Every structure is written in C-alpha cells, then in structure tokens.
Tab-separated table of C-alpha atoms and ligand atoms in Angstrom:
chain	number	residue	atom	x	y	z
A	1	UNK	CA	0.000	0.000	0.000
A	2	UNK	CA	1.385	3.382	-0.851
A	3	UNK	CA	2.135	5.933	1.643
A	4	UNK	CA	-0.494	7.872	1.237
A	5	UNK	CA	-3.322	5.227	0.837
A	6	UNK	CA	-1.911	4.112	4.077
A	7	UNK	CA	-2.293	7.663	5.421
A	8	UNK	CA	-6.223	8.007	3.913
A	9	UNK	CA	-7.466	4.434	5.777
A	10	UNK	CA	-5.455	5.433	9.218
A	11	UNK	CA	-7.046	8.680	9.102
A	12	UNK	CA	-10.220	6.835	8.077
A	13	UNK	CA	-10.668	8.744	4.755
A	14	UNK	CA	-11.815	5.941	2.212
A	15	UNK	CA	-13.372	8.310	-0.109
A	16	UNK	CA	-11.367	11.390	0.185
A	17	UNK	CA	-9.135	10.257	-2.934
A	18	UNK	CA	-12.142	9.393	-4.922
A	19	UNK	CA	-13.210	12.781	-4.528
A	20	UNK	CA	-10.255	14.579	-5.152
A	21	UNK	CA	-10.201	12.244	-8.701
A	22	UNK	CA	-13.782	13.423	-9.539
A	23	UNK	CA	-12.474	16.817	-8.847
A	24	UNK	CA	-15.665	17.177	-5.923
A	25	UNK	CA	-13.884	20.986	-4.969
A	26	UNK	CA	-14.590	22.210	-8.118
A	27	UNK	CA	-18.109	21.988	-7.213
A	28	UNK	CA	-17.900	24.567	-5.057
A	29	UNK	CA	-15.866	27.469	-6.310
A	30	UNK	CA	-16.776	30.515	-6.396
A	31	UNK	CA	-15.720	33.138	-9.051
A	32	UNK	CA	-14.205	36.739	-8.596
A	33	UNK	CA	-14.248	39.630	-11.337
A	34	UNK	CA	-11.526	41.515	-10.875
A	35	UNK	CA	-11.659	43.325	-13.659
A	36	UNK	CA	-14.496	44.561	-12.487
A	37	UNK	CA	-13.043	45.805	-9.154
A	38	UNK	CA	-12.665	49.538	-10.126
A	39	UNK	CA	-12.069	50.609	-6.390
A	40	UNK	CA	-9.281	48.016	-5.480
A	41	UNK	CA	-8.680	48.527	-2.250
A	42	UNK	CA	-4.939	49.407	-0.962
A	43	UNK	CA	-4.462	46.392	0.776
A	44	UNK	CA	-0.667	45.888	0.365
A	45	UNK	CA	0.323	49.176	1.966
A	46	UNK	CA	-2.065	49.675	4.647
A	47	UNK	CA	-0.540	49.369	7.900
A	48	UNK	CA	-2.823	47.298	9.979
A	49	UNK	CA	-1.475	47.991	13.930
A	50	UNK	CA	-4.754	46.575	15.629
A	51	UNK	CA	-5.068	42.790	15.693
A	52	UNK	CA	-7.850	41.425	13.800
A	53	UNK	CA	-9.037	40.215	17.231
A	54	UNK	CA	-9.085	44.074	17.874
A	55	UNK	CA	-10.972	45.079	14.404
A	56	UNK	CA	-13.376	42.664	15.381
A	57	UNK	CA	-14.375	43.009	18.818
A	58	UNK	CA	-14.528	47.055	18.139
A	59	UNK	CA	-17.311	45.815	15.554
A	60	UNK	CA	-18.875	43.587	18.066
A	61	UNK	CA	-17.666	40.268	16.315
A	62	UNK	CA	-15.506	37.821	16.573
A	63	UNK	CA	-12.197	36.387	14.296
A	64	UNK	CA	-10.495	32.714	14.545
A	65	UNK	CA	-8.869	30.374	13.271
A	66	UNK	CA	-8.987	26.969	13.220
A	67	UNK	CA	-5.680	25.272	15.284
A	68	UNK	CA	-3.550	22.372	16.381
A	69	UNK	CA	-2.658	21.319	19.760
A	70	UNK	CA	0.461	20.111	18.327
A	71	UNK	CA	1.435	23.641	16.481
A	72	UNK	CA	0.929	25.239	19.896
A	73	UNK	CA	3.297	23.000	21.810
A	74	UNK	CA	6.419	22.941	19.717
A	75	UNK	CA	6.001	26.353	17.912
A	76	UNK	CA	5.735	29.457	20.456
A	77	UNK	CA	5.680	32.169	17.443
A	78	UNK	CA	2.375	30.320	16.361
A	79	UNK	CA	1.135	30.356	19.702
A	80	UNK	CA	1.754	33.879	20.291
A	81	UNK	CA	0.513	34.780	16.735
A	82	UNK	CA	-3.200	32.784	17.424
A	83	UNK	CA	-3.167	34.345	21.466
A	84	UNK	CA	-2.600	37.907	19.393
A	85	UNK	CA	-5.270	37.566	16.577
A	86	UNK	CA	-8.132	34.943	17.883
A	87	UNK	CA	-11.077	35.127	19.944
A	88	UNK	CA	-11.965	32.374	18.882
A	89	UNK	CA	-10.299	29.158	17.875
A	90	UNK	CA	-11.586	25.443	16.869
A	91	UNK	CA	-9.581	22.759	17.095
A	92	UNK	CA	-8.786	21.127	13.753
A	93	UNK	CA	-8.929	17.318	14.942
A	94	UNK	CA	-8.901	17.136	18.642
A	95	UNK	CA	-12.500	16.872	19.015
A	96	UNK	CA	-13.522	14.428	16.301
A	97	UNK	CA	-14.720	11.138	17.630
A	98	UNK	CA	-11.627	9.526	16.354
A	99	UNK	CA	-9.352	12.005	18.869
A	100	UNK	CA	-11.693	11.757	21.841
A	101	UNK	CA	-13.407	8.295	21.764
A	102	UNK	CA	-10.811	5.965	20.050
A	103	UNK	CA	-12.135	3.070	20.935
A	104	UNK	CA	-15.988	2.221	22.637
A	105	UNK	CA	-16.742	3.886	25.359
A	106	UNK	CA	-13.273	5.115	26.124
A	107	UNK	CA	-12.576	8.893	26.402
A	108	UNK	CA	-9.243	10.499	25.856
A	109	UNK	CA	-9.274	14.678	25.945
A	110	UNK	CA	-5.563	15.619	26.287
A	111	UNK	CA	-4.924	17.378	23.330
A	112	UNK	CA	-8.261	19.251	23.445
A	113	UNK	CA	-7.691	19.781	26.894
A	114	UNK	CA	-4.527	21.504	25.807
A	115	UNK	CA	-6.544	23.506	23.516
A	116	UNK	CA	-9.246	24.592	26.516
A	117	UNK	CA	-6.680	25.670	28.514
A	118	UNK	CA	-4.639	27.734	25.880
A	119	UNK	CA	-7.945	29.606	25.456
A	120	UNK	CA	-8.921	30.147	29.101
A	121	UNK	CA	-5.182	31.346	29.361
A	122	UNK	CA	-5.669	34.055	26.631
A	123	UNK	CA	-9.065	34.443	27.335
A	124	UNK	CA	-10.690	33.068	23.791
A	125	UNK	CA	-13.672	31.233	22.946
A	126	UNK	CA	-13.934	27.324	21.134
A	127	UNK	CA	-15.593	26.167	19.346
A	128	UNK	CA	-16.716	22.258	19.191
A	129	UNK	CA	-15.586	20.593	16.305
A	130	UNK	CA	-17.694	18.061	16.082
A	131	UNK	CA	-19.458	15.529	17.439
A	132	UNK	CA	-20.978	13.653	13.834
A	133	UNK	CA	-19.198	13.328	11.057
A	134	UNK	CA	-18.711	10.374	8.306
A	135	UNK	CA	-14.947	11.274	8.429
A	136	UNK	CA	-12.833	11.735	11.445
A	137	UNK	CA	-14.123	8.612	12.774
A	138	UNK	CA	-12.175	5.171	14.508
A	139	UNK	CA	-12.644	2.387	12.299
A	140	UNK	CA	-14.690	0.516	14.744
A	141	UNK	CA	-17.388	3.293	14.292
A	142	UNK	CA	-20.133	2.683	11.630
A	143	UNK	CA	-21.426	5.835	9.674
A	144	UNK	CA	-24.353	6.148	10.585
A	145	UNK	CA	-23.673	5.214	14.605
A	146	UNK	CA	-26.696	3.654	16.011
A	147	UNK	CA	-28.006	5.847	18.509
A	148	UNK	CA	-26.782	4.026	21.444
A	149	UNK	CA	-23.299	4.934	20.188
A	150	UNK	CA	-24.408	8.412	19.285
A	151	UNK	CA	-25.632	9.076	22.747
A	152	UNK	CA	-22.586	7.489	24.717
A	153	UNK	CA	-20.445	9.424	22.461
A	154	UNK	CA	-22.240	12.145	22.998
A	155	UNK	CA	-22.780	12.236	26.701
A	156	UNK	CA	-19.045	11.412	26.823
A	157	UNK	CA	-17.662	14.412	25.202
A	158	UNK	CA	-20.264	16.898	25.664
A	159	UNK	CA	-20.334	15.991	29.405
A	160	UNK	CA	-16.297	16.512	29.601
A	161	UNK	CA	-16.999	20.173	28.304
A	162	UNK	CA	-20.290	20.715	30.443
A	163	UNK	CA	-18.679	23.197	33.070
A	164	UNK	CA	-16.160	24.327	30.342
A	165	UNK	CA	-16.119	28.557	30.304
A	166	UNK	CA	-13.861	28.740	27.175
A	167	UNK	CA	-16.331	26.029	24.869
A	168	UNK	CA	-19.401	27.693	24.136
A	169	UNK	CA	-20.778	26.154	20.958
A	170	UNK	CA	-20.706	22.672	19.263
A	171	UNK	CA	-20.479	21.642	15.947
A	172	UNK	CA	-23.480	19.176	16.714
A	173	UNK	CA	-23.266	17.832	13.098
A	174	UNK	CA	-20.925	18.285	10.267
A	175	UNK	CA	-21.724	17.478	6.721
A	176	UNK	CA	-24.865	15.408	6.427
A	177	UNK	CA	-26.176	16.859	3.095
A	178	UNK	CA	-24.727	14.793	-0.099
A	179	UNK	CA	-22.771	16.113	-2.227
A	180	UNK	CA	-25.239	15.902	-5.126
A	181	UNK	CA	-28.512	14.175	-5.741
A	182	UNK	CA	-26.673	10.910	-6.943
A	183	UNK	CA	-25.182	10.416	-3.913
A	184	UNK	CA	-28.711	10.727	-1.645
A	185	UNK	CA	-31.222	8.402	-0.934
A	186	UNK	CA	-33.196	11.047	0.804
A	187	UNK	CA	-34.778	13.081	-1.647
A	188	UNK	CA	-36.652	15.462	-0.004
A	189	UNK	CA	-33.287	16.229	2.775
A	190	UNK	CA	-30.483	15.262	0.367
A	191	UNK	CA	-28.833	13.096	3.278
A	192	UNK	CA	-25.623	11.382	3.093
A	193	UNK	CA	-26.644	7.786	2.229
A	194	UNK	CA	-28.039	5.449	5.431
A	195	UNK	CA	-28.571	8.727	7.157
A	196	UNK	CA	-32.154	9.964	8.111
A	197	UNK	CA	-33.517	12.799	9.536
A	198	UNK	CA	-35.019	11.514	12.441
A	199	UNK	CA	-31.315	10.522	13.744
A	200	UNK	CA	-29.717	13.759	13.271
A	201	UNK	CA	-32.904	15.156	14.972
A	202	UNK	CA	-32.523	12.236	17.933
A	203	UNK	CA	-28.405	13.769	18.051
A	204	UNK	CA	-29.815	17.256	18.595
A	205	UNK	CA	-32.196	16.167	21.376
A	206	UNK	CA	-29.360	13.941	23.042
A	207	UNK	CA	-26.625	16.829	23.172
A	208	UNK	CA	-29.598	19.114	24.660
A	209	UNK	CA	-30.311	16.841	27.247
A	210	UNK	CA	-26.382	16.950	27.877
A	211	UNK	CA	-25.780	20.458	28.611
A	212	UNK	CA	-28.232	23.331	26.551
A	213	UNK	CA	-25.743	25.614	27.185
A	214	UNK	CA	-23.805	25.725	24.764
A	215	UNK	CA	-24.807	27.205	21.119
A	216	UNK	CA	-25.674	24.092	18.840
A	217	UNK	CA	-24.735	24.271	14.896
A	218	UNK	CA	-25.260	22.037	11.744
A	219	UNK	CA	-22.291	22.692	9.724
A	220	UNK	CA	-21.595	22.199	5.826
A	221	UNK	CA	-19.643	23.443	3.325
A	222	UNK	CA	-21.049	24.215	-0.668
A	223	UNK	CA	-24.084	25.858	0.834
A	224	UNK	CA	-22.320	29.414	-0.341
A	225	UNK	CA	-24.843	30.453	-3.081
A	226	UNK	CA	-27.553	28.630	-4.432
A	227	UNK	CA	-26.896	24.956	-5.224
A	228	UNK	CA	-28.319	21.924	-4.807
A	229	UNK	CA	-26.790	21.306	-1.547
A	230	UNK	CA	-27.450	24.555	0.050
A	231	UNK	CA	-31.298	24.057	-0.885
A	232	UNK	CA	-31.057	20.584	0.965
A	233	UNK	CA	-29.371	22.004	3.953
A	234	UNK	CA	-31.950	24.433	4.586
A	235	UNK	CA	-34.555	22.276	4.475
A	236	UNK	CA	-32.672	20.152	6.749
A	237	UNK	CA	-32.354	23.238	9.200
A	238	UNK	CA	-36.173	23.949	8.502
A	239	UNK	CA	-36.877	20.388	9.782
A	240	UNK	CA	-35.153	20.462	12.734
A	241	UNK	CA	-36.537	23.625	13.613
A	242	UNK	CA	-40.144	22.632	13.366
A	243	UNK	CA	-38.944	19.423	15.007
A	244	UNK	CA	-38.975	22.019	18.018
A	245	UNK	CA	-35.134	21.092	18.369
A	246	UNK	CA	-32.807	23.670	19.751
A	247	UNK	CA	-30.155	24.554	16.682
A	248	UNK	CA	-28.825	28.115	17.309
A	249	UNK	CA	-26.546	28.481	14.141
A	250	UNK	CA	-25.613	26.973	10.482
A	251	UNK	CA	-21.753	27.072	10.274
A	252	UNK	CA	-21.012	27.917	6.801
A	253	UNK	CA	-17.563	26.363	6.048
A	254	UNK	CA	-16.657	29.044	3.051
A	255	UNK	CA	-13.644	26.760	1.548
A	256	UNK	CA	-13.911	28.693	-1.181
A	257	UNK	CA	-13.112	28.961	-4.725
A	258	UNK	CA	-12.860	31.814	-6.609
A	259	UNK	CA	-11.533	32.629	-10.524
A	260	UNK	CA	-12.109	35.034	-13.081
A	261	UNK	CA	-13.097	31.575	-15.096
A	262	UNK	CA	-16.733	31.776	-13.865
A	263	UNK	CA	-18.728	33.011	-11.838
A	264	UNK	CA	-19.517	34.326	-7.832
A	265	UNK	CA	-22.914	33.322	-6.799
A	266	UNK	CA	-23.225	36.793	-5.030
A	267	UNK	CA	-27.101	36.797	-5.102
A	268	UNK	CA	-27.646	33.078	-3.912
A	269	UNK	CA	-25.256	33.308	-1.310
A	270	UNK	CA	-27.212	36.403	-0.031
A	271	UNK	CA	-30.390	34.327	0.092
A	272	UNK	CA	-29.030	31.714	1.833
A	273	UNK	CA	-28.110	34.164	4.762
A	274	UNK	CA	-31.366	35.898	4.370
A	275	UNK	CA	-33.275	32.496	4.697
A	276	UNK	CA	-30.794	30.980	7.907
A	277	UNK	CA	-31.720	34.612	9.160
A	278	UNK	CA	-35.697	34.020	8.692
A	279	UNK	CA	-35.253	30.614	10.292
A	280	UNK	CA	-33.530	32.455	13.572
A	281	UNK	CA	-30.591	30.523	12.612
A	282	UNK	CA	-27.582	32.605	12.987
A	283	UNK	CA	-25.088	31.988	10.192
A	284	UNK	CA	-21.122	32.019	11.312
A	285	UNK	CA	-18.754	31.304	8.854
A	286	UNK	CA	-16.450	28.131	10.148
A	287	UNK	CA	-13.641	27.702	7.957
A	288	UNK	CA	-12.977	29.982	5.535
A	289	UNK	CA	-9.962	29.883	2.952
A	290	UNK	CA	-9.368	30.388	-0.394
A	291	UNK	CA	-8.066	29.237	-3.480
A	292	UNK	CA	-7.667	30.819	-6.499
A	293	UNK	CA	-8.562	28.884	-9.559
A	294	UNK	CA	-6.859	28.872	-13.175
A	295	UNK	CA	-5.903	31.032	-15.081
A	296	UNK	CA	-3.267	31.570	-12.396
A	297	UNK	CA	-1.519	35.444	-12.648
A	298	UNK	CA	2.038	35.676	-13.587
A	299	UNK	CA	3.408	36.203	-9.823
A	300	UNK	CA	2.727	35.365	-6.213
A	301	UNK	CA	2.395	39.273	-5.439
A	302	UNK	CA	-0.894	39.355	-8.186
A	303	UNK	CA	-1.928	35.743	-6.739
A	304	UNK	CA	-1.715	37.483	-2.844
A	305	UNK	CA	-4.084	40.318	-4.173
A	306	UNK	CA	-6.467	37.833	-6.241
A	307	UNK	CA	-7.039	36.147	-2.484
A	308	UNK	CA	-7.308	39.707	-0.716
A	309	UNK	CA	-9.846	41.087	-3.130
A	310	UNK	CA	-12.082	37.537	-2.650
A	311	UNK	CA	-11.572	37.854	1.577
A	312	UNK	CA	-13.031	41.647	0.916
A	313	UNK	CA	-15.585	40.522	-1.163
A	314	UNK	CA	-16.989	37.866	0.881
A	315	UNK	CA	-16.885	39.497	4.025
A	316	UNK	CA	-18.180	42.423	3.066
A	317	UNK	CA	-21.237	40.406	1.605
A	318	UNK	CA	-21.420	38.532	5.252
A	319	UNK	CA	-21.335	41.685	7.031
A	320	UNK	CA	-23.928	43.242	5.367
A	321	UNK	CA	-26.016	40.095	6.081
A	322	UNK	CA	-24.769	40.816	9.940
A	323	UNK	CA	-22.455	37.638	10.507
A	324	UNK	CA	-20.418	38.287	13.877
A	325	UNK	CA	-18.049	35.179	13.407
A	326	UNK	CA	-15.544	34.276	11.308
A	327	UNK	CA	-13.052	31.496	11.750
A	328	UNK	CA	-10.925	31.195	9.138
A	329	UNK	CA	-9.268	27.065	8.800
A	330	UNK	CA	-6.301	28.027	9.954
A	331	UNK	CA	-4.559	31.206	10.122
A	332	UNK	CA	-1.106	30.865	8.298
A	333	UNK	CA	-0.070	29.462	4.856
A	334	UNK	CA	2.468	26.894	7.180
A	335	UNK	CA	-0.389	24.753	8.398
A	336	UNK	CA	-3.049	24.983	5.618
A	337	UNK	CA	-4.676	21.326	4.783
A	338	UNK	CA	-4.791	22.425	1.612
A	339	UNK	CA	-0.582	22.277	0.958
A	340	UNK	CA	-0.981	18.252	2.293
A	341	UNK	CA	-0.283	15.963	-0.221
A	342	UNK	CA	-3.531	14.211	0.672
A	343	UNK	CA	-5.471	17.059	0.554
A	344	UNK	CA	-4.000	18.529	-2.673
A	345	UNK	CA	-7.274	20.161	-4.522
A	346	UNK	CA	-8.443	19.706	-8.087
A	347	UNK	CA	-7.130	19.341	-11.277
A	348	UNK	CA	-5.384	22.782	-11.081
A	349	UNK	CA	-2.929	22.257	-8.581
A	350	UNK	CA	-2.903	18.457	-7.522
A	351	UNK	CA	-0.744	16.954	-10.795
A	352	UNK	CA	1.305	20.237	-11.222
A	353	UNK	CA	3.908	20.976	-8.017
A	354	UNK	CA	5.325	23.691	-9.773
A	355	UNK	CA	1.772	25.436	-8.904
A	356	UNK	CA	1.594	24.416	-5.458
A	357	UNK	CA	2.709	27.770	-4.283
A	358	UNK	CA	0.104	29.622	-5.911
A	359	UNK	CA	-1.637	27.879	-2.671
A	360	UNK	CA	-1.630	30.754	-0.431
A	361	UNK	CA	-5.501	30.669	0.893
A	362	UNK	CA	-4.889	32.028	4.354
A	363	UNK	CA	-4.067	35.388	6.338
A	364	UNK	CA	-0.335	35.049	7.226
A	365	UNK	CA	2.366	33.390	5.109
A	366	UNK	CA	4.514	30.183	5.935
A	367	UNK	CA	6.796	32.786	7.647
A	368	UNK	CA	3.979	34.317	10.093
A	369	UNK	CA	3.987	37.970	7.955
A	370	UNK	CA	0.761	39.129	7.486
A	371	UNK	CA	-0.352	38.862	3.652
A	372	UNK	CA	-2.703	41.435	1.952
A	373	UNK	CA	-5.472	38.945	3.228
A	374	UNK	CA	-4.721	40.019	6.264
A	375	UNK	CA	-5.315	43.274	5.369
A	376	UNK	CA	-8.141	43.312	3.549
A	377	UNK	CA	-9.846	40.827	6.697
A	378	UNK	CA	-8.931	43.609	8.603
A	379	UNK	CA	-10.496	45.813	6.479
A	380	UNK	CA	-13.527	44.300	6.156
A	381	UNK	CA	-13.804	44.099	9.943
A	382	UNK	CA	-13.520	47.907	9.900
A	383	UNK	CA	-15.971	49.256	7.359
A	384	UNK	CA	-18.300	46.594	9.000
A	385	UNK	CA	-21.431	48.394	10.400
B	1	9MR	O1	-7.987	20.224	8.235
B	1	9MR	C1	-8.371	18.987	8.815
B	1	9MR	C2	-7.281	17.950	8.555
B	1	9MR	O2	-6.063	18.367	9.132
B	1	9MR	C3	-7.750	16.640	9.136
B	1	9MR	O3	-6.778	15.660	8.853
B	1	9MR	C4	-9.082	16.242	8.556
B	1	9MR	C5	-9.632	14.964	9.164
B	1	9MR	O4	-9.851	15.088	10.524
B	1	9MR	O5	-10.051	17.267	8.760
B	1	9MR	C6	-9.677	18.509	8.227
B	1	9MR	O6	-10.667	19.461	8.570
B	1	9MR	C7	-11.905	19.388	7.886
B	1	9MR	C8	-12.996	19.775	8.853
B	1	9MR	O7	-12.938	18.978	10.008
B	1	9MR	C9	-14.373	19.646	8.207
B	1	9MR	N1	-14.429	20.411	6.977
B	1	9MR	C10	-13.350	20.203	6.022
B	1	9MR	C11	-11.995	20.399	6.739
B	1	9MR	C12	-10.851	20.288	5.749
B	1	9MR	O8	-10.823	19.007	5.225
C-alpha cells in the first residue's frame, strides 16, 4: 500500500481520494471579477497595527482560526501569533470522535484539553468541532452510529466540556447533506446515504439533554450560493426547527473557490443568509480559505491580491447580512490542509507541483507575515457596520 493510501485508511478517509479524482472541490468554487473591481482597495500598503481580534471586537464580532494542539506545543511564534489575533479558535482534529473516543466507550481529551486551557489562558472562545461526522471517525465506528453509540459518544464528550467557560458552541453535526442528488437516498433532505432525519434530529435532542448551554450548529460546506446542496441544507435546518429542536446556528464552512473563469454566486449566497436569518438561525462562517482557480496570474504578489480582493468581497457580503463570526481554517499558509499531499485540490494544482505555491488561501504566510489577506480581513472588519 502506498504511503499515502496508508495515510487516507489510518485517518479513516476511504473516499477522500475518490473525490479529489472526480475533482468534488470544483463543485464549489466561487468566481471573482476583478476586472471589475474599479475601487481596489490598498491592501498591500495599509498598515494594519490593531489585531484582527481588535478590528473585530470594536465591531462587536468575533475572528479565529482553526488550530492544532500540536502547532501550539512545539512552535511558540504560532502560539503567540493565534493568542494575538483569535477570539476564537476550533480545534482542527482534537474533538472528532476519532481524537476523543478511540475506541468504545473510552474517552481520551488531552490534546483538546490543551486547547481549553490555551484559550482560558488568553481568554478566547472554542468552538466544538464536532461531534458527527462520516470522516474523522475510529474504524470501529459505523457511519451512521446507532443511537446508542451516538448518545454514549455524545454524553461522553459533551459531558467533559459541560462546566467548560472557554467552549461555548458545538459543531453538533458536520456534513450530512450529499454532495449531489446521486449520492442521496433522501430526496426530499439530500442526506448522506443510510442517514435519516429523524437521527440527526434524535443527536440534537441527546446533546440538549447533555448540557443546553452551549450554542448548537449544523455545519456544511457548498451551501455558499444557491446549489443543490445549500437548498437541501436548509430544508434540513427547517426540519429540525419545526422538530422544536434547539439549533442556534448553520456554520457555513466558506472553503472557497474563486476565478475570473466563472462566476460568484453573489445573489444566492445572499439568500441563503437571508433564509438561515428568517429561520432564527444565525449563520457564522467556520472555515474559511481560499483558493484561487486557473488562469493563475504571472506572480505570487498578483496571486496574494487575487485572495485579498475575494476575503473583501466575501466578508463584506457577510457583514452586510450581519455575521459576527468568522473562523478562518487556519490562520497561516504553514499549516493549511490544503498544501498536504492528501489534501491537494483539483485538477489545477494536484498533478502540477510547480503550482503548489500559488496555494496561499490564508491570512499570514509560511513565515507568520501578514499577507494582503490580512489586510483586507482587517479591512472588512472595519468598514463593517
Ligand atoms: O484540516 C483537517 C485535517 O487536518 C484533518 O486531517 C481532517 C480529518 O480530521 O479534517 C480537516 O478538517 C476538515 C474539517 O474537520 C471539516 N471540513 C473540512 C476540513 C478540511 O478538510
């Protein structure tokens, strides 16, 4: 078995490389016209003194970044840099079921222990990354869990976190709605296959009975405009509401897309937030980053303000639709999943190296300096009503 087949079953990942061969990402891209752009903003040379902690919490809001308990032990200038820019973080693996319950009914929560206490430390908030998900999982864990599992998982970690100051809202599900009609056999919720709604409703009611807390959120990702899959998670959302089940929030991942190749769903996106907004489900946006798409400019420095201009953009759409959070999946260029090997998106980049460092989707670069993204997040937090 080659390395990295070895590397997709440990980490329990038995589609992941199907999807990156059917080129899945590129369902979900979103475009950018720069051209269009006539008031490009002077991202490059603004001097940006304030944290983006700072430009947020002057705005009422809040900025993170998803982050590893590893990172934060064995590099201090990455701790400082999250303790300096977050208020709030999630961590990127220590809370899946395959990190805290690795095998039946046995609980391990060092690392996001480690986590917890790195935010009551610098006073930030976490978020709870997650307790359902079809990936992420020990490979004595069926997908779907029967409920029994579900609720001694579920009782397990929730009940670790119950008196927790720093963990105030919980991922309660994470990406139940297929990827496309083909891959459902729940046509009116577009569930992953073998899942139905009643269970995901049964998991809400469970983690309320736990501790109620805590915010609650169903989180996806290709629910930024109008597509299939957005349609299907709001129904889902609808559902569970009028199943009388409390569900504060729909994290919208936002790994995003965007190209002067086609086109930004400005207008669906919009109604999405408008409709989560009807609902009384508050949209946050969970893990933002960005690639840019082909055709690629001729140099890193045009590629840096591609990504800035799409950060602007974006935000400024979420702000006007009043988002107060914004975690961002990762906060530096040096830890992106999107440089892993096994991760390596789309057609674009994955066969061609020589492009992988036109893979710069994140605030800071590999050497912690902030990037126009930075600014223009920054930005964006400051023009925000
Ligand atoms: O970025 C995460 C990567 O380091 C992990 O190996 C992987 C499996 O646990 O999960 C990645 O995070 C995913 C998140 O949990 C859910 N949305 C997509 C994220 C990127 O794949």
């Amino acid at each position: 078995m080659s390395c990295r087949r070895k590397f997709l079953k440990r980490a329990g990942y038995t589609t992941v490389s199907a999807l990156l061969a059917t080129g899945f990402l590129q369902k979900y891209k979103q475009k950018e016209d720069y051209s269009t752009n006539a008031d490009r903003e002077n991202y490059a040379s603004a001097n940006v003194t304030s944290s983006l902690r700072q430009l947020a919490a002057a705005k009422g809001k809040r900025y993170g970044a998803a982050i590893s308990s590893d990172f934060l032990l064995k590099e201090k200038d990455y701790a400082n840099l999250i303790a300096r820019e977050c208020s709030i973080v999630t961590p990127n693996g220590e809370l899946k079921w395959n990190a805290t319950e690795p095998q039946p009914g046995q609980f391990t929560f060092e690392s996001a222990d480690a986590i917890a206490d790195f935010c009551q430390k610098h006073n930030i908030d976490m978020h709870g990354h997650t307790l359902f998900w079809h990936m992420g999982k020990p490979d004595w864990l069926p997908y779907p869990p029967t409920l029994k599992m579900i609720e001694q998982h579920v009782k397990g970690v929730m009940g670790h976190y119950r008196n927790s100051k720093v963990l105030k809202s919980w991922d309660i599900a994470n990406e139940i709605i297929a990827d496309n009609e083909k891959e459902t056999d729940n046509a009116t919720y577009g569930l992953r296959k073998g899942l139905k709604p009643e269970l995901i409703r049964d998991l809400f009611l469970i983690a309320a009975s736990v501790d109620n807390s805590k915010k609650f959120y169903l989180n996806d990702f290709g629910i930024e405009g109008a597509t299939w899959k957005s349609e299907h998670f709001l129904k889902m959302v609808e559902y569970l509401k009028n199943s009388g089940v409390k569900i504060d929030g729909a994290g919208i991942q936002s790994h995003l897309w965007f190209s002067t190749a086609y086109s930004f769903d400005e207008k669906g996106f919009n109604s999405v937030l408008e409709r989560l907004n009807d609902l009384e489900v508050k949209p946050i946006i969970t893990e933002l980053d960005i690639i840019i798409d082909a055709p690629l400019p001729d140099s890193i420095e045009k590629l840096d303000q591609m990504v800035a201009d799409s950060y602007k953009r974006y935000l400024d759409l979420c702000f006007a639709a009043k988002v107060d959070t914004v975690i961002t999946w990762g906060l530096t260029d040096r830890h992106t999943w999107i440089r892993h090997p096994d991760w390596m998106p789309g057609k674009t980049f994955r066969d061609n190296p020589n492009l992988w460092k036109f893979l710069r989707p994140l605030p800071f670069d590999e050497n912690f300096q902030p990037k126009p993204a930075h600014n223009a997040i920054a930005q964006a937090f400051e023009q925000a009503s």
